[in-house]
Amino acid sequence: MSTPRKRVLITGAAGFLGSHLCDRFIAEGCHVIGMDNLITGDLKNIEHLMKLEHFEFYHHDVSKFVFVPGELDYILHFASPASPIDYLKIPIQTLKVSSLGTHNLLGLARVKKARILVASTSEVYGDPTVHPQTEDYWGNVNPIGPRGVYDEAKRFMEAMTMAYHTYHGLETRIVRIFNTYGPRMRLNDGRVLPAFIGQALRGEDLTIFGDGSQTRSFCFVDDLVEGIYRLLMSDYTGPVNVGNPQEITIGDFAEEIIKLTGTSQKVVYHPLPQDDPKQRQPDITLARQLLGWEPKVDRAEGLRRTYDYFKSLTRDELYKKDHRQFDKK
Ligand code: UDP
């Protein structure tokens, strides 16, 4: 007798990471239930899955009570705005999805006896005073700054998840995701890579915030998905960094994008946003030891694949401004 198909709920399914996770779990032969309220996600990212027998989509906001019929083996909670400009536009929803939303999904996991993996973030380290960041570093977060709505909600998410593990014995996993890039990022989401590539494609100057000396470490999405898959299948319940330790300054990153795109535009400097972390690099010793995982795609290759995706967008998509109106709740 063949083993029954695993049933997986993925929240944030129409988003950048969520949609890639849906692809992965479909490829693993699972029945995937995607859920998204489509505030920052886009159905275009999962259009290709809609016709599949083993994919279902629920248009739902997980900060409200979540109901899914039937059994569930795994839940992956990836619903959340993920870009600093989104936190400013929808701060309350950003707080709610990782607090109330996490609580609802932990409750669902209990009822279904499912294993749950939650998407935490390098932002729990804030503007870090330890470099590179190891999982035992507790972070340096400004709770009331503009990024606090995301950072603190994710910290609460970790605390709540751990409490469900220790108090209820729930099977939980926590991944701390560092800057990730790849096809299906939203061009106007304000993050540095879509911002630079969009500017190059439209023939605009590249906007560096601050003097460009701040660093980030960019991981290609396929590598991230592999790390997440391995973590879910492991038996480790503490938080695990998953990211690419190859660190670069934003100034050098702009130069790489200029070379990649062949744009003749220059860089222009804008003020650094409040609480913008000065440096960020994952220490992935734990992921290497526990999961036998490390990134395989170097930045040159990952950027080429991402640029191919952005080049395939229509002119309308390229020039589309973010005019969405949000409820104040
Ligand atoms: N950044 C920039 N120009 C832009 C957008 C972002 O210089 O047009 C900088 C931003 O200030 C930060 C870094 O790029 O230092 C990464 O920003 P992003 O919003 O992608 O993610 P973060 O890692 O800050 O959450």
Short mmCIF file of C-alpha atoms and ligand atoms in Angstrom, two decimals:
data_model
loop_
_atom_site.label_atom_id
_atom_site.label_comp_id
_atom_site.label_asym_id
_atom_site.label_seq_id
_atom_site.Cartn_x
_atom_site.Cartn_y
_atom_site.Cartn_z
CA MET A 1 0.00 0.00 0.00
CA SER A 2 1.33 3.43 -0.86
CA THR A 3 1.85 5.92 1.99
CA PRO A 4 -0.90 8.55 2.14
CA ARG A 5 -0.12 11.92 0.66
CA LYS A 6 1.03 14.41 3.33
CA ARG A 7 -1.30 17.39 3.75
CA VAL A 8 0.42 20.74 4.19
CA LEU A 9 -1.02 24.18 4.98
CA ILE A 10 1.15 27.07 3.78
CA THR A 11 0.15 30.58 4.84
CA GLY A 12 1.37 33.47 2.73
CA ALA A 13 1.08 31.08 -0.21
CA ALA A 14 0.73 33.82 -2.83
CA GLY A 15 3.81 35.65 -1.59
CA PHE A 16 7.42 35.36 -2.66
CA LEU A 17 8.60 32.66 -0.24
CA GLY A 18 5.20 31.04 0.25
CA SER A 19 4.73 30.40 -3.46
CA HIS A 20 8.16 28.79 -3.78
CA LEU A 21 7.35 26.59 -0.78
CA CYS A 22 4.07 25.55 -2.43
CA ASP A 23 6.07 24.49 -5.50
CA ARG A 24 8.46 22.48 -3.36
CA PHE A 25 5.80 20.62 -1.39
CA ILE A 26 3.85 19.87 -4.58
CA ALA A 27 7.08 18.48 -6.06
CA GLU A 28 7.46 16.32 -2.94
CA GLY A 29 4.06 14.76 -3.69
CA CYS A 30 2.12 16.55 -0.93
CA HIS A 31 -1.42 17.89 -0.97
CA VAL A 32 -0.89 21.63 -0.50
CA ILE A 33 -3.45 24.03 0.94
CA GLY A 34 -2.33 27.58 0.25
CA MET A 35 -3.79 30.45 2.28
CA ASP A 36 -3.31 34.18 1.72
CA ASN A 37 -5.28 37.41 2.26
CA LEU A 38 -3.59 38.88 -0.85
CA ILE A 39 -2.57 42.11 0.89
CA THR A 40 1.03 41.79 -0.25
CA GLY A 41 0.77 38.48 -2.11
CA ASP A 42 -0.23 38.07 -5.74
CA LEU A 43 -2.26 35.22 -7.24
CA LYS A 44 -0.01 35.38 -10.28
CA ASN A 45 2.65 33.64 -8.17
CA ILE A 46 0.51 30.52 -7.78
CA GLU A 47 -1.58 30.68 -10.95
CA HIS A 48 0.31 27.68 -12.34
CA LEU A 49 -0.74 25.59 -9.30
CA MET A 50 -4.46 26.38 -9.38
CA LYS A 51 -5.30 23.70 -11.91
CA LEU A 52 -3.56 20.94 -9.96
CA GLU A 53 -5.63 18.32 -8.21
CA HIS A 54 -3.43 18.47 -5.13
CA PHE A 55 -3.44 22.22 -4.65
CA GLU A 56 -6.21 24.25 -3.02
CA PHE A 57 -6.32 27.95 -2.26
CA TYR A 58 -8.13 29.72 0.58
CA HIS A 59 -8.45 33.51 0.47
CA HIS A 60 -8.27 34.18 4.20
CA ASP A 61 -6.61 36.43 6.77
CA VAL A 62 -4.93 34.19 9.36
CA SER A 63 -5.17 36.83 12.07
CA LYS A 64 -8.84 35.77 12.16
CA PHE A 65 -9.90 32.25 13.26
CA VAL A 66 -8.49 29.67 10.84
CA PHE A 67 -10.44 26.60 9.79
CA VAL A 68 -9.23 23.94 7.39
CA PRO A 69 -11.24 20.74 6.84
CA GLY A 70 -9.53 17.36 6.96
CA GLU A 71 -6.21 16.26 8.34
CA LEU A 72 -2.99 18.25 8.35
CA ASP A 73 0.53 16.90 8.72
CA TYR A 74 2.46 20.15 8.44
CA ILE A 75 1.75 23.86 8.77
CA LEU A 76 4.20 26.49 7.48
CA HIS A 77 3.37 30.01 8.65
CA PHE A 78 4.81 32.40 6.06
CA ALA A 79 2.08 35.05 5.94
CA SER A 80 3.43 38.52 6.74
CA PRO A 81 4.40 41.74 5.03
CA ALA A 82 8.18 41.47 4.71
CA SER A 83 9.41 44.82 3.55
CA PRO A 84 10.09 47.95 5.64
CA ILE A 85 7.85 50.14 3.43
CA ASP A 86 4.98 47.70 3.99
CA TYR A 87 5.44 47.84 7.77
CA LEU A 88 4.96 51.60 7.57
CA LYS A 89 1.81 51.30 5.47
CA ILE A 90 0.20 48.45 7.41
CA PRO A 91 1.80 48.39 10.86
CA ILE A 92 -1.20 46.94 12.71
CA GLN A 93 -1.73 44.09 10.25
CA THR A 94 2.01 43.39 10.38
CA LEU A 95 1.75 43.04 14.16
CA LYS A 96 -1.41 40.96 14.00
CA VAL A 97 -0.36 38.36 11.44
CA SER A 98 2.67 37.22 13.42
CA SER A 99 0.99 37.46 16.85
CA LEU A 100 -2.75 36.65 16.53
CA GLY A 101 -2.07 34.75 13.30
CA THR A 102 0.64 32.64 14.91
CA HIS A 103 -1.64 31.93 17.87
CA ASN A 104 -4.45 30.77 15.56
CA LEU A 105 -2.12 28.51 13.60
CA LEU A 106 -0.57 27.01 16.74
CA GLY A 107 -4.10 26.25 17.91
CA LEU A 108 -4.89 24.67 14.55
CA ALA A 109 -1.69 22.61 14.74
CA ARG A 110 -2.76 21.30 18.16
CA VAL A 111 -6.20 20.28 16.95
CA LYS A 112 -4.79 18.60 13.83
CA LYS A 113 -1.74 17.14 15.62
CA ALA A 114 0.35 18.74 12.90
CA ARG A 115 3.98 19.83 13.02
CA ILE A 116 4.29 23.59 12.56
CA LEU A 117 7.22 25.62 11.22
CA VAL A 118 7.11 29.38 11.67
CA ALA A 119 8.98 31.93 9.56
CA SER A 120 11.04 34.05 11.91
CA THR A 121 13.68 36.46 10.75
CA SER A 122 17.13 37.95 11.16
CA GLU A 123 15.17 41.04 12.29
CA VAL A 124 14.88 39.44 15.74
CA TYR A 125 18.54 40.49 16.04
CA GLY A 126 17.60 44.11 15.21
CA ASP A 127 20.64 46.33 14.62
CA PRO A 128 23.03 43.64 15.86
CA THR A 129 25.95 44.24 18.20
CA VAL A 130 27.21 40.70 17.59
CA HIS A 131 28.59 39.84 14.16
CA PRO A 132 27.98 37.46 12.46
CA GLN A 133 24.71 36.65 14.21
CA THR A 134 24.47 33.33 16.04
CA GLU A 135 21.19 31.87 17.30
CA ASP A 136 22.15 32.46 20.94
CA TYR A 137 22.37 36.23 20.42
CA TRP A 138 19.24 37.93 21.84
CA GLY A 139 19.30 40.97 19.62
CA ASN A 140 19.12 44.74 19.72
CA VAL A 141 15.62 45.78 18.69
CA ASN A 142 13.89 49.15 19.10
CA PRO A 143 10.35 48.06 20.02
CA ILE A 144 8.75 51.42 19.22
CA GLY A 145 10.65 52.29 16.04
CA PRO A 146 9.15 51.90 12.55
CA ARG A 147 10.54 48.38 12.16
CA GLY A 148 9.44 47.36 15.65
CA VAL A 149 6.02 46.22 14.41
CA TYR A 150 7.68 43.47 12.39
CA ASP A 151 10.61 42.69 14.67
CA GLU A 152 8.60 42.49 17.86
CA ALA A 153 5.78 40.50 16.25
CA LYS A 154 8.34 37.97 15.05
CA ARG A 155 9.93 37.83 18.50
CA PHE A 156 6.48 37.24 19.99
CA MET A 157 5.94 34.56 17.33
CA GLU A 158 9.05 32.74 18.53
CA ALA A 159 8.02 33.06 22.20
CA MET A 160 4.48 31.81 21.52
CA THR A 161 5.76 28.92 19.39
CA MET A 162 8.22 27.85 22.09
CA ALA A 163 5.47 28.06 24.73
CA TYR A 164 3.23 25.75 22.67
CA HIS A 165 6.14 23.36 22.39
CA THR A 166 7.06 23.32 26.07
CA TYR A 167 3.53 23.62 27.50
CA HIS A 168 1.51 21.58 25.00
CA GLY A 169 4.28 19.36 23.61
CA LEU A 170 3.49 20.58 20.08
CA GLU A 171 6.03 19.73 17.38
CA THR A 172 7.43 23.11 16.39
CA ARG A 173 10.24 24.47 14.21
CA ILE A 174 11.54 28.05 13.99
CA VAL A 175 13.55 29.29 11.02
CA ARG A 176 15.31 32.67 11.17
CA ILE A 177 15.40 33.84 7.59
CA PHE A 178 18.02 36.32 6.38
CA ASN A 179 17.65 38.52 3.28
CA THR A 180 16.43 36.31 0.46
CA TYR A 181 15.96 37.12 -3.22
CA GLY A 182 14.78 35.50 -6.41
CA PRO A 183 11.97 35.38 -8.96
CA ARG A 184 8.50 36.53 -7.75
CA MET A 185 9.72 39.27 -5.45
CA ARG A 186 7.34 42.19 -5.82
CA LEU A 187 9.01 44.80 -7.99
CA ASN A 188 7.61 47.71 -5.96
CA ASP A 189 8.00 46.18 -2.51
CA GLY A 190 10.77 48.65 -1.65
CA ARG A 191 13.41 46.07 -0.85
CA VAL A 192 16.85 46.76 -2.15
CA LEU A 193 17.10 44.15 -4.90
CA PRO A 194 13.78 44.79 -6.66
CA ALA A 195 14.33 48.52 -6.10
CA PHE A 196 17.74 48.49 -7.85
CA ILE A 197 16.73 46.15 -10.68
CA GLY A 198 13.46 48.06 -11.26
CA GLN A 199 15.37 51.33 -11.39
CA ALA A 200 17.92 49.90 -13.85
CA LEU A 201 15.15 48.54 -16.10
CA ARG A 202 13.26 51.85 -16.09
CA GLY A 203 16.42 53.87 -16.74
CA GLU A 204 16.39 55.58 -13.34
CA ASP A 205 19.30 56.20 -10.98
CA LEU A 206 19.85 53.61 -8.25
CA THR A 207 18.89 54.93 -4.80
CA ILE A 208 21.37 54.07 -2.06
CA PHE A 209 20.09 54.82 1.43
CA GLY A 210 22.82 56.25 3.67
CA ASP A 211 26.42 56.06 2.45
CA GLY A 212 26.06 52.45 1.26
CA SER A 213 28.46 51.05 3.86
CA GLN A 214 25.73 48.99 5.58
CA THR A 215 25.96 45.28 4.80
CA ARG A 216 23.52 42.50 4.00
CA SER A 217 23.99 38.84 3.04
CA PHE A 218 21.69 37.68 0.25
CA CYS A 219 20.45 34.11 -0.12
CA PHE A 220 18.92 32.75 -3.33
CA VAL A 221 15.38 31.48 -2.78
CA ASP A 222 16.05 27.86 -3.88
CA ASP A 223 18.74 27.52 -1.22
CA LEU A 224 16.42 28.94 1.41
CA VAL A 225 13.60 26.55 0.49
CA GLU A 226 15.97 23.60 0.77
CA GLY A 227 17.09 24.75 4.23
CA ILE A 228 13.49 25.17 5.38
CA TYR A 229 12.50 21.75 4.05
CA ARG A 230 15.38 20.09 5.89
CA LEU A 231 14.59 21.95 9.11
CA LEU A 232 10.94 20.89 8.97
CA MET A 233 12.00 17.26 8.56
CA SER A 234 14.55 17.49 11.39
CA ASP A 235 13.75 17.05 15.07
CA TYR A 236 15.27 20.33 16.26
CA THR A 237 12.97 22.79 18.01
CA GLY A 238 15.28 25.75 18.66
CA PRO A 239 15.59 28.63 16.18
CA VAL A 240 17.92 28.02 13.22
CA ASN A 241 19.49 30.68 10.98
CA VAL A 242 19.04 30.00 7.28
CA GLY A 243 20.77 32.42 4.98
CA ASN A 244 23.84 32.95 2.84
CA PRO A 245 26.87 34.22 4.78
CA GLN A 246 28.35 35.94 1.69
CA GLU A 247 28.23 39.53 2.97
CA ILE A 248 28.33 42.67 0.81
CA THR A 249 27.92 46.41 1.34
CA ILE A 250 24.88 48.01 -0.28
CA GLY A 251 27.25 50.28 -2.25
CA ASP A 252 29.04 47.28 -3.77
CA PHE A 253 25.72 45.58 -4.35
CA ALA A 254 24.55 48.57 -6.41
CA GLU A 255 27.72 48.24 -8.51
CA GLU A 256 26.95 44.55 -9.10
CA ILE A 257 23.43 45.42 -10.29
CA ILE A 258 24.80 48.15 -12.58
CA LYS A 259 27.18 45.60 -14.14
CA LEU A 260 24.54 42.89 -14.39
CA THR A 261 21.97 45.10 -16.08
CA GLY A 262 24.40 47.16 -18.16
CA THR A 263 22.55 50.32 -17.16
CA SER A 264 24.28 53.64 -17.78
CA GLN A 265 22.53 55.17 -14.76
CA LYS A 266 24.48 56.23 -11.68
CA VAL A 267 23.85 55.89 -7.96
CA VAL A 268 22.21 58.64 -5.91
CA TYR A 269 22.21 58.89 -2.13
CA HIS A 270 19.11 59.22 0.06
CA PRO A 271 18.85 59.44 3.86
CA LEU A 272 19.17 56.17 5.75
CA PRO A 273 15.81 55.06 7.19
CA GLN A 274 15.49 55.01 10.99
CA ASP A 275 16.89 51.89 12.73
CA ASP A 276 18.31 50.48 9.48
CA PRO A 277 20.69 47.70 10.63
CA LYS A 278 24.34 48.54 9.92
CA GLN A 279 25.43 45.00 9.28
CA ARG A 280 23.88 41.59 8.91
CA GLN A 281 25.43 38.19 8.29
CA PRO A 282 24.14 34.80 9.39
CA ASP A 283 26.35 32.39 11.26
CA ILE A 284 25.11 29.11 9.76
CA THR A 285 27.26 26.71 11.78
CA LEU A 286 24.12 25.24 13.38
CA ALA A 287 22.33 24.68 10.05
CA ARG A 288 25.48 23.05 8.64
CA GLN A 289 25.78 20.68 11.61
CA LEU A 290 22.11 19.89 12.12
CA LEU A 291 20.81 19.83 8.59
CA GLY A 292 23.93 19.28 6.49
CA TRP A 293 22.76 22.41 4.68
CA GLU A 294 24.59 25.30 3.14
CA PRO A 295 23.80 27.57 0.20
CA LYS A 296 24.78 26.31 -3.25
CA VAL A 297 23.86 29.21 -5.53
CA ASP A 298 26.38 32.05 -5.55
CA ARG A 299 25.26 35.64 -5.96
CA ALA A 300 26.35 35.98 -9.60
CA GLU A 301 24.23 32.98 -10.61
CA GLY A 302 21.28 33.91 -8.37
CA LEU A 303 21.24 37.49 -9.63
CA ARG A 304 21.26 36.34 -13.27
CA ARG A 305 18.24 34.12 -12.63
CA THR A 306 16.44 36.87 -10.77
CA TYR A 307 17.21 39.45 -13.47
CA ASP A 308 15.80 37.08 -16.12
CA TYR A 309 12.55 37.02 -14.17
CA PHE A 310 12.30 40.80 -13.82
CA LYS A 311 13.15 41.24 -17.51
CA SER A 312 10.16 39.06 -18.38
CA LEU A 313 7.68 41.43 -16.68
CA THR A 314 5.42 43.55 -18.84
CA ARG A 315 5.88 47.30 -19.22
CA ASP A 316 2.75 47.86 -17.12
CA GLU A 317 4.16 45.73 -14.32
CA LEU A 318 7.48 47.53 -14.52
CA TYR A 319 5.89 50.96 -14.13
CA LYS A 320 3.15 49.95 -11.70
CA LYS A 321 3.26 52.09 -8.58
CA ASP A 322 1.99 50.74 -5.28
CA HIS A 323 -1.34 52.58 -5.03
CA ARG A 324 -3.07 50.05 -2.82
CA GLN A 325 -5.31 51.41 -0.09
CA PHE A 326 -5.34 49.60 3.22
CA ASP A 327 -7.89 49.37 6.00
CA LYS A 328 -6.70 50.99 9.20
CA LYS A 329 -7.07 47.91 11.36
N1 UDP B 1 18.24 50.18 0.50
C1 UDP B 1 18.85 51.08 -0.37
N2 UDP B 1 18.13 51.52 -1.46
C2 UDP B 1 16.85 51.12 -1.72
C3 UDP B 1 16.25 50.19 -0.85
C4 UDP B 1 16.96 49.73 0.25
O1 UDP B 1 20.00 51.46 -0.17
O2 UDP B 1 16.28 51.60 -2.73
C5 UDP B 1 19.02 49.68 1.66
C6 UDP B 1 18.28 49.70 3.00
O3 UDP B 1 18.39 50.97 3.63
C7 UDP B 1 19.00 48.62 3.75
C8 UDP B 1 19.38 47.61 2.67
O4 UDP B 1 19.30 48.32 1.43
O5 UDP B 1 20.18 49.11 4.34
C9 UDP B 1 18.45 46.41 2.59
O6 UDP B 1 17.14 46.89 2.60
P1 UDP B 1 15.86 45.99 2.43
O7 UDP B 1 14.68 46.90 2.53
O8 UDP B 1 16.01 45.18 1.21
O9 UDP B 1 15.86 44.96 3.65
P2 UDP B 1 16.31 45.00 5.19
O10 UDP B 1 17.47 44.09 5.23
O11 UDP B 1 16.71 46.41 5.61
O12 UDP B 1 15.13 44.53 5.93
#
